[in-house]
Structure formats: C-alpha cells, structure tokens
mmCIF file of C-alpha atoms in Angstrom:
data_model
loop_
_atom_site.group_PDB
_atom_site.id
_atom_site.type_symbol
_atom_site.label_atom_id
_atom_site.label_comp_id
_atom_site.label_asym_id
_atom_site.label_seq_id
_atom_site.Cartn_x
_atom_site.Cartn_y
_atom_site.Cartn_z
ATOM 1 C CA UNK Q 12 114.657 82.499 74.973
ATOM 2 C CA UNK Q 13 114.263 80.491 71.800
ATOM 3 C CA UNK Q 14 117.410 80.859 69.743
ATOM 4 C CA UNK Q 15 116.159 78.847 66.799
ATOM 5 C CA UNK Q 16 112.881 78.451 64.960
ATOM 6 C CA UNK Q 17 111.982 75.279 63.118
ATOM 7 C CA UNK Q 18 108.787 74.024 61.499
ATOM 8 C CA UNK Q 19 106.848 71.698 63.724
ATOM 9 C CA UNK Q 20 106.642 68.895 61.201
ATOM 10 C CA UNK Q 21 107.558 67.852 57.689
ATOM 11 C CA UNK Q 22 106.757 64.939 55.444
ATOM 12 C CA UNK Q 23 109.184 63.551 52.930
ATOM 13 C CA UNK Q 24 108.954 60.810 50.336
ATOM 14 C CA UNK Q 25 111.407 57.968 50.591
ATOM 15 C CA UNK Q 26 114.323 58.416 48.229
ATOM 16 C CA UNK Q 27 113.825 62.131 47.880
ATOM 17 C CA UNK Q 28 115.915 64.855 49.448
ATOM 18 C CA UNK Q 29 114.641 66.272 52.721
ATOM 19 C CA UNK Q 30 115.409 69.931 53.310
ATOM 20 C CA UNK Q 31 114.965 71.018 56.919
ATOM 21 C CA UNK Q 32 115.050 74.763 57.554
ATOM 22 C CA UNK Q 33 116.141 76.508 60.701
ATOM 23 C CA UNK Q 34 115.995 80.190 61.504
ATOM 24 C CA UNK Q 35 118.577 81.619 63.896
ATOM 25 C CA UNK Q 36 118.393 85.322 63.188
ATOM 26 C CA UNK Q 37 120.026 86.337 66.480
ATOM 27 C CA UNK Q 38 123.065 84.105 66.100
ATOM 28 C CA UNK Q 39 126.316 85.580 67.377
ATOM 29 C CA UNK Q 40 129.632 85.522 65.592
ATOM 30 C CA UNK Q 41 131.066 82.833 67.860
ATOM 31 C CA UNK Q 42 128.067 80.527 67.731
ATOM 32 C CA UNK Q 43 128.003 77.328 65.749
ATOM 33 C CA UNK Q 44 124.973 75.671 64.231
ATOM 34 C CA UNK Q 45 124.524 72.072 65.344
ATOM 35 C CA UNK Q 46 121.998 69.524 64.176
ATOM 36 C CA UNK Q 47 120.870 66.470 66.093
ATOM 37 C CA UNK Q 48 118.130 63.969 65.538
ATOM 38 C CA UNK Q 49 116.198 61.755 67.886
ATOM 39 C CA UNK Q 50 114.701 58.575 66.608
ATOM 40 C CA UNK Q 51 111.804 57.334 68.671
ATOM 41 C CA UNK Q 52 112.846 55.846 72.017
ATOM 42 C CA UNK Q 53 116.519 56.642 71.459
ATOM 43 C CA UNK Q 54 118.856 59.343 72.686
ATOM 44 C CA UNK Q 55 119.632 62.340 70.474
ATOM 45 C CA UNK Q 56 122.285 61.699 67.850
ATOM 46 C CA UNK Q 57 124.727 64.218 66.431
ATOM 47 C CA UNK Q 58 124.401 64.824 62.691
ATOM 48 C CA UNK Q 59 126.552 67.748 61.640
ATOM 49 C CA UNK Q 60 127.693 71.211 62.628
ATOM 50 C CA UNK Q 61 129.123 74.338 61.039
ATOM 51 C CA UNK Q 62 130.145 77.921 61.668
ATOM 52 C CA UNK Q 63 129.785 79.703 58.354
ATOM 53 C CA UNK Q 64 130.887 77.352 55.629
ATOM 54 C CA UNK Q 65 128.717 74.664 54.164
ATOM 55 C CA UNK Q 66 129.508 71.239 55.526
ATOM 56 C CA UNK Q 67 128.924 67.698 54.345
ATOM 57 C CA UNK Q 68 129.432 64.346 55.966
ATOM 58 C CA UNK Q 69 128.176 60.838 55.441
ATOM 59 C CA UNK Q 70 124.828 61.633 57.006
ATOM 60 C CA UNK Q 71 123.846 65.027 55.669
ATOM 61 C CA UNK Q 72 124.782 68.418 54.293
ATOM 62 C CA UNK Q 73 124.492 71.715 56.095
ATOM 63 C CA UNK Q 74 123.926 74.912 54.167
ATOM 64 C CA UNK Q 75 124.368 78.148 56.114
ATOM 65 C CA UNK Q 76 123.329 81.430 54.558
ATOM 66 C CA UNK Q 77 125.931 84.109 54.078
ATOM 67 C CA UNK Q 78 124.437 86.261 56.828
ATOM 68 C CA UNK Q 79 124.265 83.145 59.044
ATOM 69 C CA UNK Q 80 120.702 83.919 60.057
ATOM 70 C CA UNK Q 81 119.362 80.652 58.759
ATOM 71 C CA UNK Q 82 120.475 77.222 57.711
ATOM 72 C CA UNK Q 83 119.181 74.121 55.990
ATOM 73 C CA UNK Q 84 119.917 70.524 56.801
ATOM 74 C CA UNK Q 85 119.755 68.321 53.748
ATOM 75 C CA UNK Q 86 119.220 64.582 53.897
ATOM 76 C CA UNK Q 87 120.073 63.721 50.289
ATOM 77 C CA UNK Q 88 118.129 60.481 49.959
ATOM 78 C CA UNK Q 89 115.677 60.057 52.786
ATOM 79 C CA UNK Q 90 114.942 56.558 54.029
ATOM 80 C CA UNK Q 91 112.295 55.312 56.417
ATOM 81 C CA UNK Q 92 114.985 55.145 59.103
ATOM 82 C CA UNK Q 93 115.367 58.919 58.866
ATOM 83 C CA UNK Q 94 111.969 59.387 60.494
ATOM 84 C CA UNK Q 95 112.850 61.311 63.647
ATOM 85 C CA UNK Q 96 112.707 64.645 65.418
ATOM 86 C CA UNK Q 97 115.447 66.943 64.135
ATOM 87 C CA UNK Q 98 116.869 69.637 66.375
ATOM 88 C CA UNK Q 99 118.729 72.734 65.248
ATOM 89 C CA UNK Q 100 120.823 74.256 68.016
ATOM 90 C CA UNK Q 101 123.119 77.255 68.101
ATOM 91 C CA UNK Q 102 125.847 77.272 70.689
ATOM 92 C CA UNK Q 103 129.125 78.985 71.374
ATOM 93 C CA UNK Q 104 132.253 77.012 72.042
ATOM 94 C CA UNK Q 105 133.292 79.092 75.016
ATOM 95 C CA UNK Q 106 134.558 77.858 78.333
ATOM 96 C CA UNK Q 107 131.428 78.900 80.208
ATOM 97 C CA UNK Q 108 129.195 76.831 77.993
ATOM 98 C CA UNK Q 109 131.302 73.779 77.357
ATOM 99 C CA UNK Q 110 129.019 71.130 76.041
ATOM 100 C CA UNK Q 111 125.750 72.668 77.186
ATOM 101 C CA UNK Q 112 122.924 72.140 74.742
ATOM 102 C CA UNK Q 113 119.496 73.701 74.797
ATOM 103 C CA UNK Q 114 116.981 71.714 72.841
ATOM 104 C CA UNK Q 115 113.872 73.285 71.373
ATOM 105 C CA UNK Q 116 110.872 71.424 70.072
ATOM 106 C CA UNK Q 117 112.547 70.421 66.806
ATOM 107 C CA UNK Q 118 110.959 69.284 63.556
ATOM 108 C CA UNK Q 119 109.176 65.959 63.380
ATOM 109 C CA UNK Q 120 110.150 64.457 60.032
ATOM 110 C CA UNK Q 121 108.119 61.570 58.709
ATOM 111 C CA UNK Q 122 109.490 59.719 55.711
ATOM 112 C CA UNK Q 123 106.802 57.865 53.819
ATOM 113 C CA UNK Q 124 107.176 55.022 51.306
ATOM 114 C CA UNK C 26 133.873 52.101 72.545
ATOM 115 C CA UNK C 27 130.475 50.895 73.720
ATOM 116 C CA UNK C 28 129.134 54.406 73.973
ATOM 117 C CA UNK C 29 127.331 55.838 76.957
ATOM 118 C CA UNK C 30 125.754 53.089 79.024
ATOM 119 C CA UNK C 31 122.676 53.599 81.149
ATOM 120 C CA UNK C 32 120.879 51.267 83.490
ATOM 121 C CA UNK C 33 118.232 50.238 83.982
ATOM 122 C CA UNK C 34 116.583 50.816 80.613
ATOM 123 C CA UNK C 35 113.145 50.693 82.168
ATOM 124 C CA UNK C 36 112.079 51.299 85.741
ATOM 125 C CA UNK C 37 108.607 51.051 87.171
ATOM 126 C CA UNK C 38 108.154 52.021 90.785
ATOM 127 C CA UNK C 39 105.521 53.214 93.183
ATOM 128 C CA UNK C 40 105.153 56.699 94.502
ATOM 129 C CA UNK C 41 107.333 57.307 97.514
ATOM 130 C CA UNK C 42 110.005 54.820 96.565
ATOM 131 C CA UNK C 43 113.634 55.687 95.969
ATOM 132 C CA UNK C 44 114.872 55.431 92.403
ATOM 133 C CA UNK C 45 118.509 55.324 91.294
ATOM 134 C CA UNK C 46 119.532 55.721 87.688
ATOM 135 C CA UNK C 47 123.049 54.879 86.581
ATOM 136 C CA UNK C 48 125.356 56.067 83.852
ATOM 137 C CA UNK C 49 128.762 55.111 82.537
ATOM 138 C CA UNK C 50 130.216 57.766 80.238
ATOM 139 C CA UNK C 51 132.489 57.181 77.287
ATOM 140 C CA UNK C 52 136.037 56.592 78.467
ATOM 141 C CA UNK C 53 138.088 59.773 78.322
ATOM 142 C CA UNK C 54 135.102 62.106 78.373
ATOM 143 C CA UNK C 55 135.426 64.473 81.292
ATOM 144 C CA UNK C 56 131.974 66.040 81.034
ATOM 145 C CA UNK C 57 128.785 64.233 81.986
ATOM 146 C CA UNK C 58 125.228 65.498 81.613
ATOM 147 C CA UNK C 59 121.862 64.345 82.897
ATOM 148 C CA UNK C 60 118.727 65.263 80.920
ATOM 149 C CA UNK C 61 115.051 64.577 81.391
ATOM 150 C CA UNK C 62 112.568 64.338 78.547
ATOM 151 C CA UNK C 63 108.799 64.591 78.784
ATOM 152 C CA UNK C 64 106.130 65.310 76.225
ATOM 153 C CA UNK C 65 105.195 68.521 77.978
ATOM 154 C CA UNK C 66 108.630 70.002 78.584
ATOM 155 C CA UNK C 67 110.799 68.358 75.959
ATOM 156 C CA UNK C 68 114.464 67.694 76.685
ATOM 157 C CA UNK C 69 115.738 69.509 79.773
ATOM 158 C CA UNK C 70 119.243 69.651 81.185
ATOM 159 C CA UNK C 71 119.196 68.720 84.861
ATOM 160 C CA UNK C 72 122.845 68.849 85.879
ATOM 161 C CA UNK C 73 126.304 68.456 84.458
ATOM 162 C CA UNK C 74 129.696 67.492 85.813
ATOM 163 C CA UNK C 75 133.241 68.322 84.789
ATOM 164 C CA UNK C 76 135.972 66.053 86.099
ATOM 165 C CA UNK C 77 133.476 64.539 88.540
ATOM 166 C CA UNK C 78 132.549 67.932 90.018
ATOM 167 C CA UNK C 79 128.992 69.272 89.624
ATOM 168 C CA UNK C 80 129.185 72.509 87.662
ATOM 169 C CA UNK C 81 125.589 73.515 87.109
ATOM 170 C CA UNK C 82 122.635 71.937 88.871
ATOM 171 C CA UNK C 83 120.172 74.730 88.202
ATOM 172 C CA UNK C 84 117.980 72.382 86.226
ATOM 173 C CA UNK C 85 117.440 69.948 89.076
ATOM 174 C CA UNK C 86 113.732 70.279 89.806
ATOM 175 C CA UNK C 87 113.806 70.041 93.583
ATOM 176 C CA UNK C 88 115.534 68.590 96.581
ATOM 177 C CA UNK C 89 114.122 65.173 95.890
ATOM 178 C CA UNK C 90 116.638 64.920 93.051
ATOM 179 C CA UNK C 91 120.332 64.394 93.637
ATOM 180 C CA UNK C 92 123.225 63.409 91.395
ATOM 181 C CA UNK C 93 126.696 62.166 92.125
ATOM 182 C CA UNK C 94 129.784 61.269 90.191
ATOM 183 C CA UNK C 95 132.130 59.365 92.496
ATOM 184 C CA UNK C 96 134.624 58.651 89.729
ATOM 185 C CA UNK C 97 135.242 59.306 86.053
ATOM 186 C CA UNK C 98 133.399 56.216 84.917
ATOM 187 C CA UNK C 99 130.200 56.303 86.935
ATOM 188 C CA UNK C 100 127.371 58.643 87.827
ATOM 189 C CA UNK C 101 124.014 58.261 89.530
ATOM 190 C CA UNK C 102 120.819 60.260 89.533
ATOM 191 C CA UNK C 103 118.653 59.586 92.547
ATOM 192 C CA UNK C 104 115.055 60.532 93.192
ATOM 193 C CA UNK C 105 113.736 60.193 96.717
ATOM 194 C CA UNK C 106 110.864 60.070 97.251
ATOM 195 C CA UNK C 107 109.622 59.560 93.725
ATOM 196 C CA UNK C 108 106.353 61.048 92.502
ATOM 197 C CA UNK C 109 104.185 60.300 89.441
ATOM 198 C CA UNK C 110 105.230 63.608 87.848
ATOM 199 C CA UNK C 111 108.804 62.323 87.755
ATOM 200 C CA UNK C 112 107.782 59.854 85.068
ATOM 201 C CA UNK C 113 109.961 60.623 82.072
ATOM 202 C CA UNK C 114 112.877 59.363 80.027
ATOM 203 C CA UNK C 115 116.193 60.255 81.635
ATOM 204 C CA UNK C 116 119.222 60.555 79.402
ATOM 205 C CA UNK C 117 122.856 60.673 80.289
ATOM 206 C CA UNK C 118 125.381 62.176 77.880
ATOM 207 C CA UNK C 119 129.126 62.621 77.890
ATOM 208 C CA UNK C 120 131.419 64.998 76.074
ATOM 209 C CA UNK C 121 135.034 65.843 75.539
ATOM 210 C CA UNK C 122 136.422 69.178 74.262
ATOM 211 C CA UNK C 123 137.579 67.861 70.932
ATOM 212 C CA UNK C 124 136.145 67.765 67.417
ATOM 213 C CA UNK C 125 133.271 67.565 66.691
ATOM 214 C CA UNK C 126 132.596 69.015 70.158
ATOM 215 C CA UNK C 127 129.395 67.077 70.525
ATOM 216 C CA UNK C 128 127.663 65.271 73.324
ATOM 217 C CA UNK C 129 127.058 61.558 72.977
ATOM 218 C CA UNK C 130 123.831 60.363 74.484
ATOM 219 C CA UNK C 131 122.985 57.094 76.123
ATOM 220 C CA UNK C 132 119.864 55.094 75.292
ATOM 221 C CA UNK C 133 117.945 56.541 78.229
ATOM 222 C CA UNK C 134 116.051 55.155 81.189
ATOM 223 C CA UNK C 135 112.281 55.199 80.947
ATOM 224 C CA UNK C 136 110.948 55.830 84.450
ATOM 225 C CA UNK C 137 107.338 55.245 85.373
ATOM 226 C CA UNK C 138 106.178 56.189 88.841
ATOM 227 C CA UNK C 139 102.760 54.788 89.704
#
C-alpha cells in the first residue's frame, strides 16, 4: 500500500526555491515524515524529518500541514547538485519497525541553469 | 567515520556464477539492511539484521539469495547461482536508534550478470 503520493517529476531553475509536495493523507499519529534524496549512482541520503512541527536544517525546510495529511520539502536555493530523486516516507518509530523504510517512486527533480 | 563501506563497487559476472557482496556498517550501528534497486521495482528491502541476527528476510527473492552477518562490522549478501535478472544496484545501510533515527546508505554495488 502506497502511504505517500508525490509528483513524478519537477523542474526547478537554479537559484530558485524548489517546493516538493507530498501527500500522506492516511498518516497515523505516531508516524513521522522523512525525506531522502538519491543522486544518480549514489545511495539515498537523509535530508530532514518531522512529526508535526516545521523543521529546518542546513539542507532544507520541512513544512507539515496542521492536519498532517501533507507536507512540503523546500530547497531554498536550488543548485545543479540538487538534481536527484526525492523520496517522502512516513514511518513510525516503534520497536517492530525499527529502521525499516519503504521507498516509493519519489519525485525526479531536475535543476536547470 | 568513513560511512558505510561496500565492496566491490562494480561486479560483472556470468550467469551461474556465485556472487558475494560485502558491507561494513558504521561503527556502533546495530542494525544493518540490504536493499536492491532496479528500474522496474525501485528500491526494495531484502533483509535486515539487528545485533548480527536476521530479523526479517521476507524480501529475499528466492533461495539463491543468502545473507550473513558474522560480526558487528561485516555482512555479506551472496547469490548462487546468479541469473541475469539479478542485475541491479545493491545497497547496504546501517542504523542506530538515536536521533535523527535515519539509515545511512553505502555507495552501492552495481551487479551485472551476463
């Protein structure tokens, strides 16, 4: 069962903000929203995660709606190196699912000069 | 830390041959995961270990695949005999139950079975 829905692809101009949406309408109260990205020929890389509050780190910002049914990953100033597939994943932090991740198809983001 | 280390980075073999992929997790991480990625099926979890013990191998495609973790710093994924449909990128990841509760992936092994 797909827990998240993401657009298949997005284009973004270099230097502009990239806003990546994710729908997770069936999210449970104990599930976190995690974002990863996979640059071509590399392993997935953690970006950010959150439960219900907005989060920011050196890579990106995560905006989660009040009802938690959707979220947006924001890359504030996209660079060519941000071209990658971005995965939105919801997961509980319970003992029977420690560390397990289920990857969907993700969003292919292409940053153009 | 050097991160998760995988070897070899590329492997080309002929159908029927045995293939062994290797992984060294991040020191102190007591969970280790093996994934396979193909264009058709995306990223799939094959098996994961906790404290060197296999916990869930439901993703292992068939008996030709086996994985071991003889100690906390080493794991292998073996395919015998290999088939062309096993061609994929195989990733190893490790994890520890501490913030940010994320898996750290290795660079992957690109396997081509001719």
